[in-house]
Short mmCIF file of C-alpha atoms in Angstrom, two decimals:
data_model
loop_
_atom_site.label_atom_id
_atom_site.label_comp_id
_atom_site.label_asym_id
_atom_site.label_seq_id
_atom_site.Cartn_x
_atom_site.Cartn_y
_atom_site.Cartn_z
CA SER A 1 0.00 0.00 0.00
CA VAL A 2 3.03 2.28 0.25
CA PHE A 3 5.34 1.24 -2.57
CA LEU A 4 2.82 0.11 -5.14
CA GLY A 5 5.42 0.08 -7.87
CA GLY A 6 7.14 -2.76 -6.04
CA ASN A 7 4.28 -5.15 -6.78
CA PRO A 8 4.19 -7.36 -9.85
CA PRO A 9 3.57 -6.88 -12.72
CA LEU A 10 4.82 -3.29 -12.41
CA GLN A 11 8.36 -4.37 -11.55
CA PRO A 12 10.71 -4.43 -14.54
CA SER A 13 12.13 -7.69 -13.20
CA VAL A 14 11.43 -10.25 -10.48
CA SER A 15 14.27 -11.79 -8.48
CA VAL A 16 14.11 -15.20 -6.76
CA SER A 17 16.66 -15.64 -4.00
CA PHE A 18 18.11 -18.88 -2.58
CA GLY A 19 16.71 -20.95 -5.47
CA ASN A 20 18.35 -23.27 -7.96
CA VAL A 21 17.79 -24.13 -11.61
CA ASP A 22 15.90 -27.37 -10.91
CA ASN A 23 13.62 -25.85 -8.24
CA PRO A 24 13.74 -22.04 -8.38
CA GLY A 25 11.18 -21.41 -5.66
CA GLY A 26 11.77 -24.45 -3.51
CA ALA A 27 14.38 -23.12 -1.10
CA SER A 28 13.70 -21.37 2.20
CA GLY A 29 13.35 -17.60 2.12
CA VAL A 30 11.07 -17.56 -0.93
CA SER A 31 7.40 -16.73 -0.51
CA PHE A 32 5.04 -18.37 -2.97
CA PRO A 33 2.31 -17.70 -3.77
CA LEU A 34 2.72 -13.94 -3.90
CA THR A 35 1.37 -11.56 -1.28
CA VAL A 36 0.32 -8.29 -2.91
CA THR A 37 -0.65 -4.88 -1.57
CA THR A 38 -2.94 -2.73 -3.69
CA GLN A 39 -5.10 0.38 -3.80
CA ASP A 40 -8.81 0.19 -4.49
CA ARG A 41 -9.58 0.95 -8.15
CA ASN A 42 -12.46 3.15 -6.98
CA PHE A 43 -10.33 5.31 -4.69
CA ARG A 44 -12.78 8.02 -3.63
CA ALA A 45 -11.63 11.39 -2.37
CA PRO A 46 -12.26 11.75 1.39
CA GLU A 47 -14.88 14.28 2.48
CA ALA A 48 -15.60 16.11 5.72
CA TRP A 49 -18.74 18.05 6.60
CA THR A 50 -18.55 20.22 9.70
CA TRP A 51 -21.06 22.36 11.52
CA ASN A 52 -20.89 24.28 14.78
CA MET A 53 -22.68 26.85 16.90
CA THR A 54 -20.98 28.90 19.63
CA TYR A 55 -22.25 31.37 22.21
CA GLU A 56 -19.76 33.64 24.00
CA ARG A 57 -20.38 36.17 26.76
CA GLU A 58 -18.29 38.33 29.05
CA ILE A 59 -19.48 37.93 32.64
CA GLY A 60 -17.28 40.61 34.22
CA TRP A 61 -13.98 40.51 36.08
CA ASN A 62 -12.17 40.21 32.71
CA THR A 63 -13.74 36.77 32.31
CA THR A 64 -15.53 35.28 29.32
CA VAL A 65 -17.60 32.12 29.06
CA GLU A 66 -18.02 30.17 25.83
CA VAL A 67 -20.43 27.32 25.07
CA GLY A 68 -20.29 25.55 21.74
CA TYR A 69 -21.56 22.54 19.85
CA VAL A 70 -19.35 21.01 17.15
CA GLY A 71 -20.36 18.30 14.71
CA ARG A 72 -18.36 16.58 11.99
CA ARG A 73 -19.21 13.89 9.47
CA GLY A 74 -16.28 12.14 7.81
CA LEU A 75 -16.78 10.15 4.60
CA PHE A 76 -14.50 7.81 2.64
CA ALA A 77 -11.64 7.45 5.13
CA GLN A 78 -9.00 4.77 4.64
CA ARG A 79 -9.05 1.22 5.92
CA GLU A 80 -7.90 -2.13 4.53
CA ARG A 81 -9.40 -5.47 3.58
CA ASN A 82 -8.17 -8.75 2.12
CA LEU A 83 -9.50 -9.20 -1.42
CA ASN A 84 -8.36 -12.82 -1.43
CA GLN A 85 -10.18 -13.83 1.75
CA LEU A 86 -11.97 -17.14 1.93
CA PRO A 87 -15.71 -17.03 2.64
CA VAL A 88 -16.47 -17.59 6.32
CA GLY A 89 -16.14 -21.25 7.34
CA THR A 90 -14.34 -22.41 4.18
CA ARG A 91 -11.23 -23.68 5.96
CA PHE A 92 -13.26 -25.89 8.29
CA LEU A 93 -15.41 -27.63 5.66
CA PRO A 94 -14.83 -31.43 5.72
CA GLN A 95 -13.69 -31.53 2.11
CA ASN A 96 -11.01 -28.89 2.86
CA ALA A 97 -9.36 -30.73 5.75
CA GLY A 98 -5.60 -30.63 5.27
CA VAL A 99 -5.81 -28.47 2.14
CA ASN A 100 -3.40 -25.54 1.88
CA VAL A 101 -5.34 -22.33 2.53
CA ASP A 102 -3.84 -20.61 -0.52
CA ALA A 103 -5.28 -23.34 -2.75
CA LEU A 104 -8.77 -22.36 -1.55
CA ARG A 105 -8.50 -18.62 -2.17
CA PRO A 106 -10.69 -16.96 -4.83
CA TYR A 107 -7.65 -15.73 -6.79
CA LYS A 108 -5.40 -18.73 -7.33
CA GLY A 109 -1.67 -18.20 -7.42
CA PHE A 110 -1.86 -15.40 -4.87
CA ALA A 111 -1.87 -15.41 -1.09
CA VAL A 112 -3.15 -12.31 0.68
CA ILE A 113 -4.19 -9.44 -1.59
CA ARG A 114 -4.53 -6.54 0.79
CA THR A 115 -6.18 -3.42 -0.58
CA THR A 116 -6.46 0.06 0.87
CA GLY A 117 -9.76 1.70 0.11
CA ASN A 118 -11.57 4.85 1.14
CA GLU A 119 -14.56 3.08 2.64
CA ALA A 120 -14.78 4.13 6.30
CA ASN A 121 -17.13 6.78 7.71
CA SER A 122 -17.19 8.66 11.01
CA LEU A 123 -19.43 10.94 13.06
CA TYR A 124 -18.41 13.38 15.82
CA ASN A 125 -20.66 15.30 18.19
CA GLY A 126 -19.13 17.45 20.91
CA LEU A 127 -20.17 19.92 23.60
CA GLN A 128 -17.34 22.36 24.33
CA LEU A 129 -17.26 24.65 27.39
CA SER A 130 -14.56 27.17 28.30
CA VAL A 131 -13.97 29.89 30.87
CA ASN A 132 -11.05 32.33 30.51
CA ARG A 133 -9.88 35.32 32.51
CA ARG A 134 -7.44 37.75 30.94
CA PHE A 135 -4.39 38.56 33.04
CA ALA A 136 -5.33 41.37 35.43
CA GLN A 137 -4.47 42.22 39.03
CA GLY A 138 -1.85 39.50 38.97
CA LEU A 139 -4.20 36.65 38.03
CA SER A 140 -5.25 34.78 34.91
CA PHE A 141 -6.94 31.42 34.59
CA GLY A 142 -8.65 29.24 32.04
CA GLY A 143 -10.57 26.04 31.82
CA ALA A 144 -11.85 23.96 28.93
CA TYR A 145 -14.09 20.90 29.02
CA THR A 146 -15.27 18.74 26.13
CA LEU A 147 -17.96 16.08 26.24
CA SER A 148 -17.96 14.24 22.94
CA LYS A 149 -18.68 11.02 21.11
CA THR A 150 -16.89 9.80 18.00
CA TYR A 151 -18.17 6.80 16.07
CA ASP A 152 -16.73 5.18 12.95
CA ASN A 153 -16.25 1.86 11.17
CA GLY A 154 -12.51 2.24 10.62
CA SER A 155 -10.21 4.43 12.71
CA ALA A 156 -6.87 4.18 10.87
CA GLN A 157 -5.43 3.39 7.47
CA ARG A 158 -4.02 0.07 8.73
CA ASP A 159 -7.29 -1.13 10.28
CA VAL A 160 -8.03 -4.42 8.51
CA VAL A 161 -11.65 -5.53 8.47
CA PRO A 162 -12.13 -9.08 9.84
CA ASN A 163 -14.60 -10.02 7.08
CA ALA A 164 -14.16 -8.49 3.64
CA TYR A 165 -17.66 -9.63 2.64
CA ASP A 166 -19.58 -8.01 5.52
CA THR A 167 -18.55 -4.91 7.48
CA SER A 168 -21.97 -4.05 8.90
CA ASN A 169 -20.94 -4.89 12.49
CA LEU A 170 -17.95 -2.51 12.62
CA TRP A 171 -19.82 0.72 13.47
CA GLY A 172 -18.88 1.68 17.02
CA ALA A 173 -16.77 4.00 19.13
CA ALA A 174 -13.69 5.24 17.28
CA SER A 175 -10.36 3.96 18.59
CA TYR A 176 -9.36 7.56 19.38
CA ASP A 177 -12.65 8.49 21.10
CA ARG A 178 -12.34 10.21 24.48
CA ARG A 179 -15.68 11.05 26.08
CA HIS A 180 -14.40 13.56 28.63
CA VAL A 181 -11.42 15.93 28.36
CA MET A 182 -10.67 18.81 30.75
CA VAL A 183 -7.74 21.22 30.86
CA LEU A 184 -7.25 23.83 33.59
CA ASN A 185 -4.53 26.49 33.82
CA ALA A 186 -3.71 29.47 36.01
CA VAL A 187 -0.99 32.09 36.55
CA TYR A 188 -0.85 33.97 39.85
CA GLU A 189 1.53 36.66 41.03
CA VAL A 190 1.90 36.35 44.79
CA PRO A 191 0.82 39.76 46.13
CA ILE A 192 3.19 39.96 49.12
CA PHE A 193 6.22 42.29 49.13
CA LYS A 194 5.37 43.76 45.74
CA ASP A 195 7.36 46.98 46.26
CA ARG A 196 10.53 46.31 44.27
CA SER A 197 12.12 49.57 45.41
CA ARG A 198 12.67 48.11 48.88
CA TRP A 199 15.00 45.29 49.77
CA THR A 200 12.13 43.18 51.11
CA GLY A 201 10.46 43.32 47.73
CA LYS A 202 13.69 42.47 45.94
CA VAL A 203 14.47 39.49 48.17
CA LEU A 204 11.09 38.18 49.26
CA GLY A 205 8.68 39.43 46.60
CA GLY A 206 8.13 38.80 42.91
CA TRP A 207 7.08 35.16 43.08
CA THR A 208 4.82 33.81 40.33
CA ILE A 209 2.98 30.52 40.48
CA SER A 210 1.73 28.73 37.37
CA ALA A 211 -0.24 25.50 37.11
CA VAL A 212 -1.79 23.34 34.42
CA SER A 213 -3.82 20.15 34.78
CA GLN A 214 -5.12 17.77 32.13
CA MET A 215 -7.69 15.05 32.80
CA GLN A 216 -9.26 12.77 30.21
CA THR A 217 -11.01 9.43 30.01
CA GLY A 218 -9.47 6.46 28.22
CA THR A 219 -9.81 5.24 24.67
CA PRO A 220 -11.95 2.23 23.69
CA PHE A 221 -10.77 -1.25 22.79
CA SER A 222 -12.11 -4.56 21.54
CA ILE A 223 -11.73 -8.07 22.90
CA GLY A 224 -10.35 -10.57 20.42
CA THR A 225 -7.32 -12.45 19.16
CA GLY A 226 -5.53 -13.20 15.93
CA ASP A 227 -6.81 -16.79 15.82
CA ASP A 228 -8.66 -17.73 12.64
CA PHE A 229 -11.90 -18.97 14.21
CA ALA A 230 -13.83 -17.90 11.12
CA GLY A 231 -11.84 -20.13 8.80
CA VAL A 232 -11.10 -17.30 6.34
CA GLY A 233 -7.33 -17.75 6.15
CA THR A 234 -4.60 -15.31 7.08
CA GLY A 235 -4.57 -11.65 6.09
CA SER A 236 -7.86 -10.46 7.61
CA GLY A 237 -6.54 -9.16 10.92
CA GLY A 238 -7.83 -10.14 14.33
CA GLN A 239 -11.27 -11.54 15.06
CA PHE A 240 -13.66 -10.52 17.84
CA TRP A 241 -14.71 -12.81 20.68
CA ARG A 242 -18.34 -13.32 21.60
CA VAL A 243 -19.80 -11.22 24.43
CA ASN A 244 -22.29 -13.06 26.64
CA GLY A 245 -23.34 -10.54 29.28
CA ASN A 246 -22.41 -7.07 30.47
CA PRO A 247 -18.65 -6.46 30.80
CA GLN A 248 -19.08 -2.90 32.06
CA LEU A 249 -18.15 -2.04 35.63
CA ASP A 250 -19.64 1.09 37.13
CA SER A 251 -17.18 3.84 38.06
CA GLY A 252 -17.46 3.07 41.78
CA ARG A 253 -16.40 -0.54 41.35
CA GLN A 254 -13.61 0.55 39.02
CA GLN A 255 -12.38 2.95 41.70
CA PHE A 256 -12.28 0.10 44.21
CA ALA A 257 -10.34 -1.95 41.69
CA VAL A 258 -7.65 0.61 40.99
CA SER A 259 -7.22 1.54 44.66
CA ARG A 260 -6.73 -2.17 45.40
CA THR A 261 -9.05 -2.03 48.40
CA THR A 262 -10.89 -5.07 47.10
CA GLN A 263 -9.86 -8.09 45.15
CA PRO A 264 -9.65 -9.43 42.52
CA ASN A 265 -8.93 -5.96 41.13
CA PHE A 266 -10.73 -6.04 37.77
CA TRP A 267 -11.19 -2.99 35.55
CA PHE A 268 -14.03 -4.69 33.63
CA ASN A 269 -16.17 -7.77 34.15
CA ILE A 270 -15.03 -11.09 32.74
CA ALA A 271 -17.68 -13.25 34.47
CA ASN A 272 -21.46 -13.17 34.79
CA PRO A 273 -23.14 -13.30 38.22
CA ASP A 274 -23.47 -17.08 37.85
CA GLY A 275 -19.71 -17.37 37.20
CA THR A 276 -19.91 -18.19 33.50
CA PRO A 277 -17.43 -16.29 31.27
CA ILE A 278 -18.59 -13.14 29.50
CA PHE A 279 -16.03 -13.46 26.70
CA THR A 280 -15.96 -16.76 24.81
CA ARG A 281 -14.20 -18.01 21.71
CA PRO A 282 -16.37 -18.21 18.59
CA ALA A 283 -17.02 -21.71 17.33
CA ASN A 284 -14.81 -22.79 14.45
CA GLY A 285 -16.24 -21.71 11.14
CA THR A 286 -18.21 -18.80 12.58
CA ILE A 287 -17.58 -15.08 12.92
CA VAL A 288 -19.10 -12.62 15.39
CA THR A 289 -21.70 -10.49 13.66
CA ASP A 290 -22.78 -8.50 16.75
CA ARG A 291 -21.46 -4.98 17.24
CA VAL A 292 -18.75 -5.73 19.80
CA ARG A 293 -16.03 -3.46 18.39
CA ASN A 294 -14.61 -1.01 20.96
CA ILE A 295 -17.23 -1.69 23.63
CA LEU A 296 -14.83 -1.20 26.58
CA TYR A 297 -12.72 1.78 27.64
CA ASN A 298 -9.19 1.90 29.03
CA PRO A 299 -8.43 3.74 32.27
CA GLY A 300 -8.12 7.48 31.86
CA PHE A 301 -5.21 9.86 32.18
CA GLN A 302 -4.41 12.67 34.59
CA ASN A 303 -1.41 14.97 34.75
CA HIS A 304 -0.91 17.96 37.06
CA ASN A 305 2.06 20.31 36.65
CA LEU A 306 3.06 23.15 38.97
CA GLY A 307 5.75 25.80 38.61
CA ILE A 308 7.06 28.73 40.65
CA HIS A 309 9.64 31.28 39.61
CA LYS A 310 11.17 34.54 40.76
CA ASP A 311 13.43 37.18 39.21
CA PHE A 312 16.24 38.73 41.27
CA THR A 313 17.36 42.01 39.72
CA ILE A 314 21.09 42.65 40.19
CA LYS A 315 21.31 45.89 38.28
CA GLU A 316 20.03 47.25 35.03
CA GLY A 317 20.28 44.55 32.36
CA HIS A 318 21.36 41.88 34.85
CA ARG A 319 19.07 39.48 36.67
CA ILE A 320 18.88 35.96 38.05
CA THR A 321 15.81 33.79 37.56
CA PHE A 322 15.07 30.89 39.87
CA ARG A 323 12.51 28.33 38.74
CA ALA A 324 11.15 25.21 40.42
CA GLU A 325 8.77 22.87 38.58
CA ALA A 326 6.92 19.75 39.61
CA PHE A 327 5.52 17.45 36.94
CA ASN A 328 2.62 15.28 38.10
CA TRP A 329 3.05 16.98 41.48
CA LEU A 330 0.04 15.12 42.92
CA ASN A 331 1.80 11.84 42.02
CA HIS A 332 -1.43 10.59 40.45
CA PRO A 333 -1.07 7.08 38.96
CA ASP A 334 -2.31 6.24 35.48
CA TRP A 335 -3.52 2.67 35.39
CA SER A 336 -3.13 -0.01 32.74
CA THR A 337 -4.89 -3.34 32.37
CA ALA A 338 -4.07 -6.83 31.20
CA GLY A 339 -5.69 -7.81 27.94
CA ASN A 340 -6.92 -4.38 26.91
CA GLY A 341 -7.20 -4.73 23.19
CA LEU A 342 -7.57 -6.89 20.13
CA ASP A 343 -4.81 -9.51 20.02
CA ASN A 344 -4.11 -9.09 23.75
CA ASN A 345 -4.89 -12.66 24.62
CA PRO A 346 -8.13 -13.26 26.56
CA ASN A 347 -7.20 -16.95 26.64
CA ASN A 348 -5.73 -16.42 30.10
CA ILE A 349 -9.23 -16.46 31.59
CA VAL A 350 -8.98 -19.49 33.88
CA ILE A 351 -12.08 -21.72 33.78
CA GLY A 352 -12.61 -24.25 36.57
CA SER A 353 -13.98 -27.76 36.18
CA ASP A 354 -17.46 -26.41 36.97
CA GLY A 355 -17.34 -24.17 33.87
CA LYS A 356 -17.05 -21.00 35.94
CA VAL A 357 -14.36 -18.34 35.86
CA ASP A 358 -11.65 -18.65 38.52
CA LEU A 359 -11.39 -14.94 39.40
CA ALA A 360 -8.50 -15.47 41.80
CA ARG A 361 -6.27 -16.95 39.09
CA SER A 362 -7.41 -15.07 35.99
CA THR A 363 -5.33 -12.01 35.06
CA PHE A 364 -7.26 -10.84 32.02
CA GLY A 365 -9.05 -7.54 32.64
CA LYS A 366 -7.20 -6.68 35.84
CA VAL A 367 -5.35 -3.50 36.71
CA ASN A 368 -1.80 -4.78 36.59
CA SER A 369 0.50 -1.76 36.28
CA LYS A 370 0.70 2.00 36.53
CA SER A 371 2.73 4.88 35.18
CA GLY A 372 3.14 8.55 36.02
CA ASN A 373 5.72 9.35 38.70
CA ARG A 374 6.28 12.75 40.26
CA GLU A 375 9.28 14.60 38.80
CA LEU A 376 10.94 17.71 40.22
CA GLN A 377 13.08 20.15 38.26
CA PHE A 378 15.06 23.16 39.47
CA ALA A 379 16.79 25.80 37.37
CA LEU A 380 18.90 28.90 38.02
CA ARG A 381 19.51 31.29 35.15
CA TYR A 382 21.71 34.40 34.98
CA GLN A 383 20.69 36.86 32.27
CA PHE A 384 22.80 39.82 31.15
#
């Protein structure tokens, strides 16, 4: 899909390495039949339709409030599919037992024929709120909050559809969707000892504090693996697992999980109330047709930075600036989970002899690590 000229028959010549005259393609290192990457012949130009409405008002104290709605419809975005995919179940038919998959493909003599096409669509709806105060009397601050939803049926150029013959079940939350995003910032000049003509003002005054915080919810993910349950052959990406129940945990139970005050510390449900597993492997020769793409969300992200600085004037044209900064000064952890995405193996769900999930031994779906340590930085600068 990148170097299309490198695909046959556009190459001026084809080289076979490690072969010999009697058996040119028989040695290791040679890939037959050919795997080809292509562009769709009907390569439509992407389109975007946007609309918005914003209301802004000054409420006094050098402060303005803005409320807006933003919508966007994206058409003909890129995604990929395998043109040489077997129909669902073909590999598991009795008459095909032991047959090489490439011998069953629609286009004989070729393996995977991956094509990039402008076939995906998206829809964004967002409520945007902001409050800003211009710098006055030693203070400025701002805050922005967005509540949004983004849906699509293909989030990136390299997204490969699991079934080239039916993509109706792919519409769901976009892989980059974040429902809640908030950013806060402030700059404050400490009002004590402001008279710079006196030594107390020069030594003790002139401190400025700045802060910025960013908080946002996590991105969605799907549950599945790269196993070919559908019997369509290689080249069609990962395949979704079946969902038999509600995997969502309410925010309160998630909070208990991440604070480790209860066990077994799950970020999302992997078992029903009766103990049976929520996520199960599809039967061989079948493919999940329900809309289970991106039905779960990763833990969110928080970062809080704080800075303080002061200028010491030596004489005209000479000054020393001291600055201290703390990154993630609240030392807030950002959580990660085991098995949070397609091809992160849900096979490590441990099932007991009674057919129920062993929550004590299963690691899939648990909070298992964190990132985001507090960092301190100090600087002293002499300017002349």
